[in-house]
Short mmCIF file of C-alpha atoms and ligand atoms in Angstrom, two decimals:
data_model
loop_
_atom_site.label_atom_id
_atom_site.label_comp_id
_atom_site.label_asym_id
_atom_site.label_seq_id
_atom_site.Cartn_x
_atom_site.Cartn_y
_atom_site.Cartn_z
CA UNK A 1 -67.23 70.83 -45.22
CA UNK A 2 -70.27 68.73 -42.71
CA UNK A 3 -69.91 65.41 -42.87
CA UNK A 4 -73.20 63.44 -42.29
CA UNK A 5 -72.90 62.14 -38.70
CA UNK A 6 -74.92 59.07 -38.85
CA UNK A 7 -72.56 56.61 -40.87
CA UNK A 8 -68.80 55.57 -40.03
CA UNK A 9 -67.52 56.94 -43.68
CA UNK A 10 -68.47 60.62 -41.99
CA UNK A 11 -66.99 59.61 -38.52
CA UNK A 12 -63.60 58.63 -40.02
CA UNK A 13 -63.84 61.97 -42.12
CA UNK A 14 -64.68 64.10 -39.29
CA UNK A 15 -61.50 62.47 -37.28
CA UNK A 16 -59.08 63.10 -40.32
CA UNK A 17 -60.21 66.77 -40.88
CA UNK A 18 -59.44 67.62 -37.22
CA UNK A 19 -56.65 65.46 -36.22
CA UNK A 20 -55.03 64.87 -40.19
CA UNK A 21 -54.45 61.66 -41.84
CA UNK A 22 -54.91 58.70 -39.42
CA UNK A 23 -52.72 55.28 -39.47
CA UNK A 24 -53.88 52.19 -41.23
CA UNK A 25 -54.18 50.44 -37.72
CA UNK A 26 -57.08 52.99 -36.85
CA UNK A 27 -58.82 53.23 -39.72
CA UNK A 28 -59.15 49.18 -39.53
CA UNK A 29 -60.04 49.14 -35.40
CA UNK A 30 -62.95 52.01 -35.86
CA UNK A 31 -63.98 50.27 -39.28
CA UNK A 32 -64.57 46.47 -37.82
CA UNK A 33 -65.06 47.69 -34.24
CA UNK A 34 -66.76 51.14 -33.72
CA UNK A 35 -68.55 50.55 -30.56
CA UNK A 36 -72.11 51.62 -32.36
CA UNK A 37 -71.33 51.46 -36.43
CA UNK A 38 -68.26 49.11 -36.76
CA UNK A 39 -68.99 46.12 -39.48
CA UNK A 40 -68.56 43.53 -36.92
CA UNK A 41 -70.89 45.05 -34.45
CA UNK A 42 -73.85 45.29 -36.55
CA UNK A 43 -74.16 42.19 -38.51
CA UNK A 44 -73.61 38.85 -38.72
CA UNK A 45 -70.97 38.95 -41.65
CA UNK A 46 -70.96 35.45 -41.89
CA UNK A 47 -72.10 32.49 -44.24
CA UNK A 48 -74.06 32.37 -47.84
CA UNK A 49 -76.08 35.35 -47.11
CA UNK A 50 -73.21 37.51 -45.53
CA UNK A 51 -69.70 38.38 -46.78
CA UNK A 52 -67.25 35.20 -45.92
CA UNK A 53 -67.62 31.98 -44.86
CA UNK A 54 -65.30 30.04 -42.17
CA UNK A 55 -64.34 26.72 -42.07
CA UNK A 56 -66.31 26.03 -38.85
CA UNK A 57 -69.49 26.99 -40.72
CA UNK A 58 -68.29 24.51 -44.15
CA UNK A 59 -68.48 21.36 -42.14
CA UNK A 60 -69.32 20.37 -38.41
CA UNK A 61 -66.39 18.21 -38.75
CA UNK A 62 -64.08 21.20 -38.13
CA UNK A 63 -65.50 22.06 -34.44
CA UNK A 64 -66.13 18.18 -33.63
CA UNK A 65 -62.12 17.64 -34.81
CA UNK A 66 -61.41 20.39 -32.48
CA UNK A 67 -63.40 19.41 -29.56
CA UNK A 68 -61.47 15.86 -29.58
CA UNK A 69 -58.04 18.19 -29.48
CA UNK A 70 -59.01 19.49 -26.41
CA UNK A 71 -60.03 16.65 -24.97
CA UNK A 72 -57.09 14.60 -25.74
CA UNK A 73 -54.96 17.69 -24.54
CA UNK A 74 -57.45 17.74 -20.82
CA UNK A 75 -56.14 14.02 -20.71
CA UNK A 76 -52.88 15.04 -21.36
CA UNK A 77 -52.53 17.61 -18.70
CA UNK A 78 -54.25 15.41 -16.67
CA UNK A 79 -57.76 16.80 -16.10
CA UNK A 80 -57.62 19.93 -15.10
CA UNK A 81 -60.69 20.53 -13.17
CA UNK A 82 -61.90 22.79 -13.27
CA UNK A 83 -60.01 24.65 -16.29
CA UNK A 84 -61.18 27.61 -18.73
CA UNK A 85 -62.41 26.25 -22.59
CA UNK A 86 -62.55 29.71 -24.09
CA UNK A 87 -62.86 31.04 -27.55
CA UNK A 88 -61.30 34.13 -29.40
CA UNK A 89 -63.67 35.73 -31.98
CA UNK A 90 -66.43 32.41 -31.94
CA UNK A 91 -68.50 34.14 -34.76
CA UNK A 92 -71.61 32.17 -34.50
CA UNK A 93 -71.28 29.72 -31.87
CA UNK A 94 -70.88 26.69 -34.64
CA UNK A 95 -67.28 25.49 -33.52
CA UNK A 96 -67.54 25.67 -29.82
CA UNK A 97 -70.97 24.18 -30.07
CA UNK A 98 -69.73 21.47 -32.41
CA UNK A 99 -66.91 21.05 -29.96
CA UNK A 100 -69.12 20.16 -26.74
CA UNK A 101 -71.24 17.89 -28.79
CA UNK A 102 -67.97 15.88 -29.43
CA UNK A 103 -66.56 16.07 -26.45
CA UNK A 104 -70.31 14.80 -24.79
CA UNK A 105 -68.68 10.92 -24.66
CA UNK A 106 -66.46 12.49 -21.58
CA UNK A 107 -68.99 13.90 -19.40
CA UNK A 108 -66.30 14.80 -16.53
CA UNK A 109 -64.93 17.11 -19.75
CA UNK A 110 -67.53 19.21 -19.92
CA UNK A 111 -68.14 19.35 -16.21
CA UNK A 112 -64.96 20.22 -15.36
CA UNK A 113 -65.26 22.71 -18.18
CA UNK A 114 -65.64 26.82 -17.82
CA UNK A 115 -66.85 27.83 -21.44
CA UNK A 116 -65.33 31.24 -21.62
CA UNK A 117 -66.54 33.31 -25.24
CA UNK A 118 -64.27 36.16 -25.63
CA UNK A 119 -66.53 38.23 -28.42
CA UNK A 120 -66.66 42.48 -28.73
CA UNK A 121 -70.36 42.08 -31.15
CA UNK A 122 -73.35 41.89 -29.37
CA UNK A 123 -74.81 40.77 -32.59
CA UNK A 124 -72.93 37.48 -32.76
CA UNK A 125 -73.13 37.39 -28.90
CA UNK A 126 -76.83 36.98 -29.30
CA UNK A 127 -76.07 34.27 -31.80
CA UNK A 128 -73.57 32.67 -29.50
CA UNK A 129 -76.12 32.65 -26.47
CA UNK A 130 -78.27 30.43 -29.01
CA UNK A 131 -75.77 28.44 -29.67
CA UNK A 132 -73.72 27.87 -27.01
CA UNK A 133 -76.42 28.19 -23.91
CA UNK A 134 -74.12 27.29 -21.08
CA UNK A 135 -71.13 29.74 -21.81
CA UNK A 136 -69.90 33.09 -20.03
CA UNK A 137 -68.76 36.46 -22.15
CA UNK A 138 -66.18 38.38 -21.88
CA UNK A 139 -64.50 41.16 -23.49
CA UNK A 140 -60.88 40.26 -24.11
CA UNK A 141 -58.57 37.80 -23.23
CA UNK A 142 -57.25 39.63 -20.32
CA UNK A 143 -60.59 39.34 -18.71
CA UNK A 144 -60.59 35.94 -18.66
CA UNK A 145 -60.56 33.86 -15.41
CA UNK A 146 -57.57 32.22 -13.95
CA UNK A 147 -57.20 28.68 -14.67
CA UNK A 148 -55.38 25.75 -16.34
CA UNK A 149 -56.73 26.81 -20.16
CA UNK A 150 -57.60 25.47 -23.19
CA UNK A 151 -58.04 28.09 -26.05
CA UNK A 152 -59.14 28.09 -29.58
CA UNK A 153 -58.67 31.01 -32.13
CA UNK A 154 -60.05 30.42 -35.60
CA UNK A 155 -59.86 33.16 -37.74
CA UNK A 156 -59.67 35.87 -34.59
CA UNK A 157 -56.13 36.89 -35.46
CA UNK A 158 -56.51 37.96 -38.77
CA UNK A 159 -59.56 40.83 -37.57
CA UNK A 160 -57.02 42.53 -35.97
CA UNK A 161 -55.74 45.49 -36.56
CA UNK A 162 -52.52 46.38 -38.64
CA UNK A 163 -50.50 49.06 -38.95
CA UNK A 164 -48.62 49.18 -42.67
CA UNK A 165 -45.25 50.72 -43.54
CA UNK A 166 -43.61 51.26 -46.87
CA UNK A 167 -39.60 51.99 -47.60
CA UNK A 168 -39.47 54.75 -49.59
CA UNK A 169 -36.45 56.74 -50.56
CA UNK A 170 -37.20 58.77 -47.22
CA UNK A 171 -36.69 55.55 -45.58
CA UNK A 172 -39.84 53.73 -43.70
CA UNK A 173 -42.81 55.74 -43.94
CA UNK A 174 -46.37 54.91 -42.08
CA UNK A 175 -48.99 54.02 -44.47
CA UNK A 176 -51.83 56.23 -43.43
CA UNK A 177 -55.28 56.75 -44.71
CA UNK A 178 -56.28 60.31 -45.63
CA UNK A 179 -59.22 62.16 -47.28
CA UNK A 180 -59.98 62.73 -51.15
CA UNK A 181 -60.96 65.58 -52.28
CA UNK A 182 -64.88 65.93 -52.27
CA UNK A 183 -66.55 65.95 -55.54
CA UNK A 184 -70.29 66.06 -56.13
CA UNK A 185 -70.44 62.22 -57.22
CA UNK A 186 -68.19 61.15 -53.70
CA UNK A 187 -68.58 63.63 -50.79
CA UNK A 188 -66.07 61.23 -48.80
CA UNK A 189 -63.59 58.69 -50.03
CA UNK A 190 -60.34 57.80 -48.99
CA UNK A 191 -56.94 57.31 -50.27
CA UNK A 192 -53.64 56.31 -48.59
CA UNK A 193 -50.51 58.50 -48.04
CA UNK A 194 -46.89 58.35 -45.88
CA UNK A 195 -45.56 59.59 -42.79
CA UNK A 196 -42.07 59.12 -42.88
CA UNK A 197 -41.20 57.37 -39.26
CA UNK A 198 -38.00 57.42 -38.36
CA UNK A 199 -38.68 54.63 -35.45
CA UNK A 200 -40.37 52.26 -37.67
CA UNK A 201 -37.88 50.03 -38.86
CA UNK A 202 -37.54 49.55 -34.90
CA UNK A 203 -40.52 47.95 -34.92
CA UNK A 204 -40.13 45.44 -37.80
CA UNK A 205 -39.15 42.10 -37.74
CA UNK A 206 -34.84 41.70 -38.95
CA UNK A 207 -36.40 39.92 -42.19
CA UNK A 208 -38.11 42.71 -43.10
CA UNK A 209 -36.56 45.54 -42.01
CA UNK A 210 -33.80 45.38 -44.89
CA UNK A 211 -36.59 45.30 -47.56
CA UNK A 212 -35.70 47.11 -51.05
CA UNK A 213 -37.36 50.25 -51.71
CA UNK A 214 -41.42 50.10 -52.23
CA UNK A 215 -41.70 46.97 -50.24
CA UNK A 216 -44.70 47.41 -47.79
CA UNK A 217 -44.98 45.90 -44.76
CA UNK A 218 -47.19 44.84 -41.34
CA UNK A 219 -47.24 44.66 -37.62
CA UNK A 220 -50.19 43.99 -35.81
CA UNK A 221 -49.53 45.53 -32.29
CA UNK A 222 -53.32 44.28 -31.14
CA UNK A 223 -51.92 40.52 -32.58
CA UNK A 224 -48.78 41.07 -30.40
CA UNK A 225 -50.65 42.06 -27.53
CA UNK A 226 -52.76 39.06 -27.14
CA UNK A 227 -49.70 36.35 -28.08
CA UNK A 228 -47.55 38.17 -25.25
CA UNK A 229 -50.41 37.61 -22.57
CA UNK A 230 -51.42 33.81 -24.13
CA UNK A 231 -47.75 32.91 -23.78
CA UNK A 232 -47.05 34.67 -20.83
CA UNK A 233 -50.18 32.77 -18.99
CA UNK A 234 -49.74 29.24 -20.03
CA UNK A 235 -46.06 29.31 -18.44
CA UNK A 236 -47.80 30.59 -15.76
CA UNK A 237 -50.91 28.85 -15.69
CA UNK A 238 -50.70 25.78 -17.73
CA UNK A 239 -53.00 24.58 -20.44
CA UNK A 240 -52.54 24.87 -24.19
CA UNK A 241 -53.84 26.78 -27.32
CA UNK A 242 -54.52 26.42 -31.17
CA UNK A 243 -54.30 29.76 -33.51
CA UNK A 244 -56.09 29.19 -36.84
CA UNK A 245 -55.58 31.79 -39.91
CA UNK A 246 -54.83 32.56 -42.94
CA UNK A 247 -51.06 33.29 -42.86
CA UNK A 248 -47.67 32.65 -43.63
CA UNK A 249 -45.19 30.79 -41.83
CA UNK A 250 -42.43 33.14 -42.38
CA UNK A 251 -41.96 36.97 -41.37
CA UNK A 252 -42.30 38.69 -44.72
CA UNK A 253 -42.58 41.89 -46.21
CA UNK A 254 -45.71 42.33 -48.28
CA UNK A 255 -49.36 43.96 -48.57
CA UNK A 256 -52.05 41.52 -47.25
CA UNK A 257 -55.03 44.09 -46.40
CA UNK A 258 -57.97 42.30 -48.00
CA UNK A 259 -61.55 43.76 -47.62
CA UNK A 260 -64.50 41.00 -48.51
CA UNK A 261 -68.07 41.88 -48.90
CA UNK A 262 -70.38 39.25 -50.13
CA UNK A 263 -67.80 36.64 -50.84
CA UNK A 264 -65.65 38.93 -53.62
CA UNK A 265 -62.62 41.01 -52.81
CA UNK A 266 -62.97 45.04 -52.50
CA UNK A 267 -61.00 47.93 -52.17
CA UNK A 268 -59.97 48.07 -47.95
CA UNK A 269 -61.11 52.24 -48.04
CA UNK A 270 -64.35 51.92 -49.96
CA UNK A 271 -66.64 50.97 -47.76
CA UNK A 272 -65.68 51.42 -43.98
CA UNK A 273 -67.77 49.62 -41.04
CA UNK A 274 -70.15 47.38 -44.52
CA UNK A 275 -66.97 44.92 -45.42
CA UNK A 276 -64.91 43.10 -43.72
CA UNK A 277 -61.28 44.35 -43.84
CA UNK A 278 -58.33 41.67 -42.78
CA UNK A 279 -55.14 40.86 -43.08
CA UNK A 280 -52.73 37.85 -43.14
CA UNK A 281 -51.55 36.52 -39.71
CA UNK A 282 -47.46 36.57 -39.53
CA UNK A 283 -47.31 33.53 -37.70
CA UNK A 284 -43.60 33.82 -37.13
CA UNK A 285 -43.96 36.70 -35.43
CA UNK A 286 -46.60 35.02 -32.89
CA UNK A 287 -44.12 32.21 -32.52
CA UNK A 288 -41.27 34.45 -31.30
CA UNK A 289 -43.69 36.70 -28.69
CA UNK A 290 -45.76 33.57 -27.09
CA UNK A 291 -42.68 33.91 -24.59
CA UNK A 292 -43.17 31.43 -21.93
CA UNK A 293 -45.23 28.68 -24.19
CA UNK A 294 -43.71 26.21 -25.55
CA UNK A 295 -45.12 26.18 -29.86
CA UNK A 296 -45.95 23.57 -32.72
CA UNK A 297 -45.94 24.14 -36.21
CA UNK A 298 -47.30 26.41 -37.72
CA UNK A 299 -48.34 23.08 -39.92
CA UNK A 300 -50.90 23.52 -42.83
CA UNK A 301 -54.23 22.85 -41.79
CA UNK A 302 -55.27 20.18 -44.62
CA UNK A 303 -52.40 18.44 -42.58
CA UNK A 304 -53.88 19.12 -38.81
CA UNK A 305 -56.80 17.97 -40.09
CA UNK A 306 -55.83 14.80 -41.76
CA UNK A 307 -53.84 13.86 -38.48
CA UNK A 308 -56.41 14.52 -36.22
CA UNK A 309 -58.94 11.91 -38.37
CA UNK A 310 -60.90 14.30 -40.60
CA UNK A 311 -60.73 11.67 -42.83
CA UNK A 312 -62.64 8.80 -40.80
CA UNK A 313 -65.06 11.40 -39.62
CA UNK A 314 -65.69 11.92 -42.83
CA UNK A 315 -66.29 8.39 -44.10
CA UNK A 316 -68.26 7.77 -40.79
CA UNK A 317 -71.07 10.54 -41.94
CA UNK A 318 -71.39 9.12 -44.98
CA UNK A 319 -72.44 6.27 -43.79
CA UNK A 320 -75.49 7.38 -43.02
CA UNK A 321 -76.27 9.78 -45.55
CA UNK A 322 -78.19 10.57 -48.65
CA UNK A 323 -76.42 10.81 -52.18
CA UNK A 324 -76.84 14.69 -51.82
CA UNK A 325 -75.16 14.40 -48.28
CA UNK A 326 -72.65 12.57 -49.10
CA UNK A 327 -71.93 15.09 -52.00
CA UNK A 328 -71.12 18.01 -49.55
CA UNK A 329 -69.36 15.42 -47.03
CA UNK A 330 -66.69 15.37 -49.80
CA UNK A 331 -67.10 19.15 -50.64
CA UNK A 332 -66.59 19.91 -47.27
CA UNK A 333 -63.26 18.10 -46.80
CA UNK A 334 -61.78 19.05 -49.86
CA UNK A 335 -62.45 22.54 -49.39
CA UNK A 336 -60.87 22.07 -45.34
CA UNK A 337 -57.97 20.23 -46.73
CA UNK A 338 -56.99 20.36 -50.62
CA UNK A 339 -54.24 22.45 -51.75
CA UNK A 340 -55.53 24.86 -53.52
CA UNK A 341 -58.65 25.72 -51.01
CA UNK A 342 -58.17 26.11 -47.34
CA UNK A 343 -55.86 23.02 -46.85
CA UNK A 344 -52.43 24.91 -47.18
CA UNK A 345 -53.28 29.04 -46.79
CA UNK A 346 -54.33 28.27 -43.70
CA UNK A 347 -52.09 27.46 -41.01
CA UNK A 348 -52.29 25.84 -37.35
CA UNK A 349 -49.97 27.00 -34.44
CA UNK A 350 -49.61 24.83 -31.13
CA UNK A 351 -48.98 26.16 -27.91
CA UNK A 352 -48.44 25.33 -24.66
CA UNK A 353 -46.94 25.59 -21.15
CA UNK A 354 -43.96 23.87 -20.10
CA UNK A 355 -43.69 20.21 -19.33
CA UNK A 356 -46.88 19.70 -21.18
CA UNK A 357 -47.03 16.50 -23.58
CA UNK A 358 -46.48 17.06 -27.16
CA UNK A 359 -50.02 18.43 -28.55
CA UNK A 360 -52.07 15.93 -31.57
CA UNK A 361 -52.10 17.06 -34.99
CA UNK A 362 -48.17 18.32 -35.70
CA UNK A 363 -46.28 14.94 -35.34
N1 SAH B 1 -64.11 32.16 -35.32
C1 SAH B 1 -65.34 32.37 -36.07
C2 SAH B 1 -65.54 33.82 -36.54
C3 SAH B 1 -64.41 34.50 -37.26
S1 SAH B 1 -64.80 36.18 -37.66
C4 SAH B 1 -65.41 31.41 -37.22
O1 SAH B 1 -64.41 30.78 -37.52
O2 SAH B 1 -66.49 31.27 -37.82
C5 SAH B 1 -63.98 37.10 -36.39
C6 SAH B 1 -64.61 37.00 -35.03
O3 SAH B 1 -63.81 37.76 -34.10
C7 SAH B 1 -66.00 37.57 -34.89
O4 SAH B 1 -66.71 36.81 -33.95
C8 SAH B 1 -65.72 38.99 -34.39
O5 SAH B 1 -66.84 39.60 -33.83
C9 SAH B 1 -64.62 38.71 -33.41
N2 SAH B 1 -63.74 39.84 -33.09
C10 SAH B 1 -63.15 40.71 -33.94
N3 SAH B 1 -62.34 41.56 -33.27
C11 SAH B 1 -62.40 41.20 -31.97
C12 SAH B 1 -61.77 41.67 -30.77
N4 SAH B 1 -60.93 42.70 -30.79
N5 SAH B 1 -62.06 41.06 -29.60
C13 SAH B 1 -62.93 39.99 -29.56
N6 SAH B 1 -63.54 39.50 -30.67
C14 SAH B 1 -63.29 40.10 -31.85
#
């Protein structure tokens, strides 16, 4: 059978005819980040009109919050200058920009400060430039500059991708993603299968490795990749980070592939490269391979937020505001912070090098 060449649902089935069924991990990397049809590199996925919303984009209070982190962390490891302010996966701009707006009551902060934008979509690059005028790009972490750093990650660690194994009575088995047959209503669609892989429970954390049988679980060797060099470069380096995801805070086994397209849940094989696909953030599992940093928490983020002020800022806009603003003031930090929104799925993670003063927010 010809695939149609021009979409990524006939790339992915071209690959699988010639090379077989292809792991989860690479179905997800060529789905979000196909250099020409991957979903993150041609749209901007998010807000009302796209398919998620973040919790920089909910409130301005989120970046500004942020912005007074880092500075109180510059003081702390007493103003670095210059030093790197960079950004994992920025999406539009709206946090970082946010940020230097509430960091503007320093000006030696942002002087001293090399905004570094670590982004893979040109799309959202173009967005960022408008944004965030007086940043630089670059491609991944490792291309960053040398420097005393501060880093932010909101939401960066969950686009990575996974690969997924299930125990089966075969023992571990790679959760692949294969071809259906074609019928005249569906040319292409996908379904999963198993590899048995004899070297996978190698890979796993202890915690999960003695799973019963069906259990599936997740490694993220793109996740691990990153922490390694983020840990490894603050004990070198110095300077400090925050990770911000959905997660949990311990290693467990469990499916959390999620695909969203315009804010509802679909099936992760159903539309490659036109929803997002992500998974939950084992934030463990970063803990133990940030060798060299020192880390904090993983606290909920209603409770970051709450200790870094959110509730002052809050009361401060209001203030000024109209009845309708003062409507979505409340919205905004209820959805950031209650219990049964963002408040407690999401999780913060501290890190930094050693000798470094205890970071704000996980007292
Ligand atoms: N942090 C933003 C956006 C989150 S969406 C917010 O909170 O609103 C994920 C972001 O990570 C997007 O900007 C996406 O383009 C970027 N991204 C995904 N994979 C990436 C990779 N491998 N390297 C760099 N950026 C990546």
């Amino acid at each position: 059978m010809t695939f149609p060449p021009h979409d990524l649902a006939g790339h992915l089935a071209r690959l699988i005819e010639q090379q077989g069924p292809i792991s989860l991990a690479t179905y997800m990397a060529l789905a979000l980040a196909h250099p020409k049809l991957g979903y993150y590199m041609t749209r901007d996925p998010l807000g009302a009109a796209g398919d998620f919303i973040t919790s920089p984009e909910i409130s301005q209070m989120f970046g500004e919050l942020l912005g007074l982190w880092c500075l109180d962390m510059w003081e702390k490891l007493g103003r670095p200058d210059p030093f790197i302010l960079a950004e994992l996966g920025p999406g539009r701009g709206t946090l970082m920009a946010d940020a230097l707006r509430a960091t503007a009551l320093l000006p030696e902060f942002a002087n001293a400060a090399h905004v570094a934008l670590v982004e893979i979509s040109p799309v959202l690059q173009a967005e960022q430039k408008r944004n965030v005028p007086s940043a630089t790009w670059y491609k991944s972490f490792s291309a960053l500059p040398d420097g005393p750093l501060l880093l932010i990650a909101n939401e960066f660690f969950d686009a990575l991708p996974v690969r997924q194994f299930q125990r089966t009575d075969l023992g571990w088995c790679e959760r692949c993603v294969a071809l259906q047959p074609a019928t005249s209503d569906l040319p292409i669609s996908f379904k999963f299968g198993l590899k048995p892989d004899p070297l996978a429970a190698t890979l796993l954390p202890t915690a999960v490795r003695d799973a019963p049988e069906g259990a599936i679980a997740e490694i993220s060797p793109a996740g691990d990749t990153v922490i390694a060099a983020l840990g490894a470069r603050l004990h070198a380096q110095g300077g400090a980070a925050l990770i911000i995801d959905y997660g949990h805070t311990r290693s467990a086994a469990g499916d959390t592939l999620q695909a969203m397209k315009e804010h509802r849940f679909t099936d992760p094989l159903a539309e490659p490269g036109l929803a997002d696909i992500t998974a939950h953030v084992d934030f463990e599992n970063l803990r133990k391979k940030a060798a060299g940093a020192t880390t904090y928490g993983p606290v909920e983020q209603g409770d970051f937020l709450l200790r870094l002020g959110i509730g002052a800022r809050a009361g401060k806009l209001k203030q000024r505001a109209t009845p309708d603003e003062i409507h979505d003031t409340d919205a905004a930090l209820h959805r950031l912070t209650g219990q049964t929104t963002m408040g407690r799925l999401f999780k913060v993670l501290g890190l930094t090098g050693p000798g470094t003063p205890a970071p704000a927010g996980f007292e």
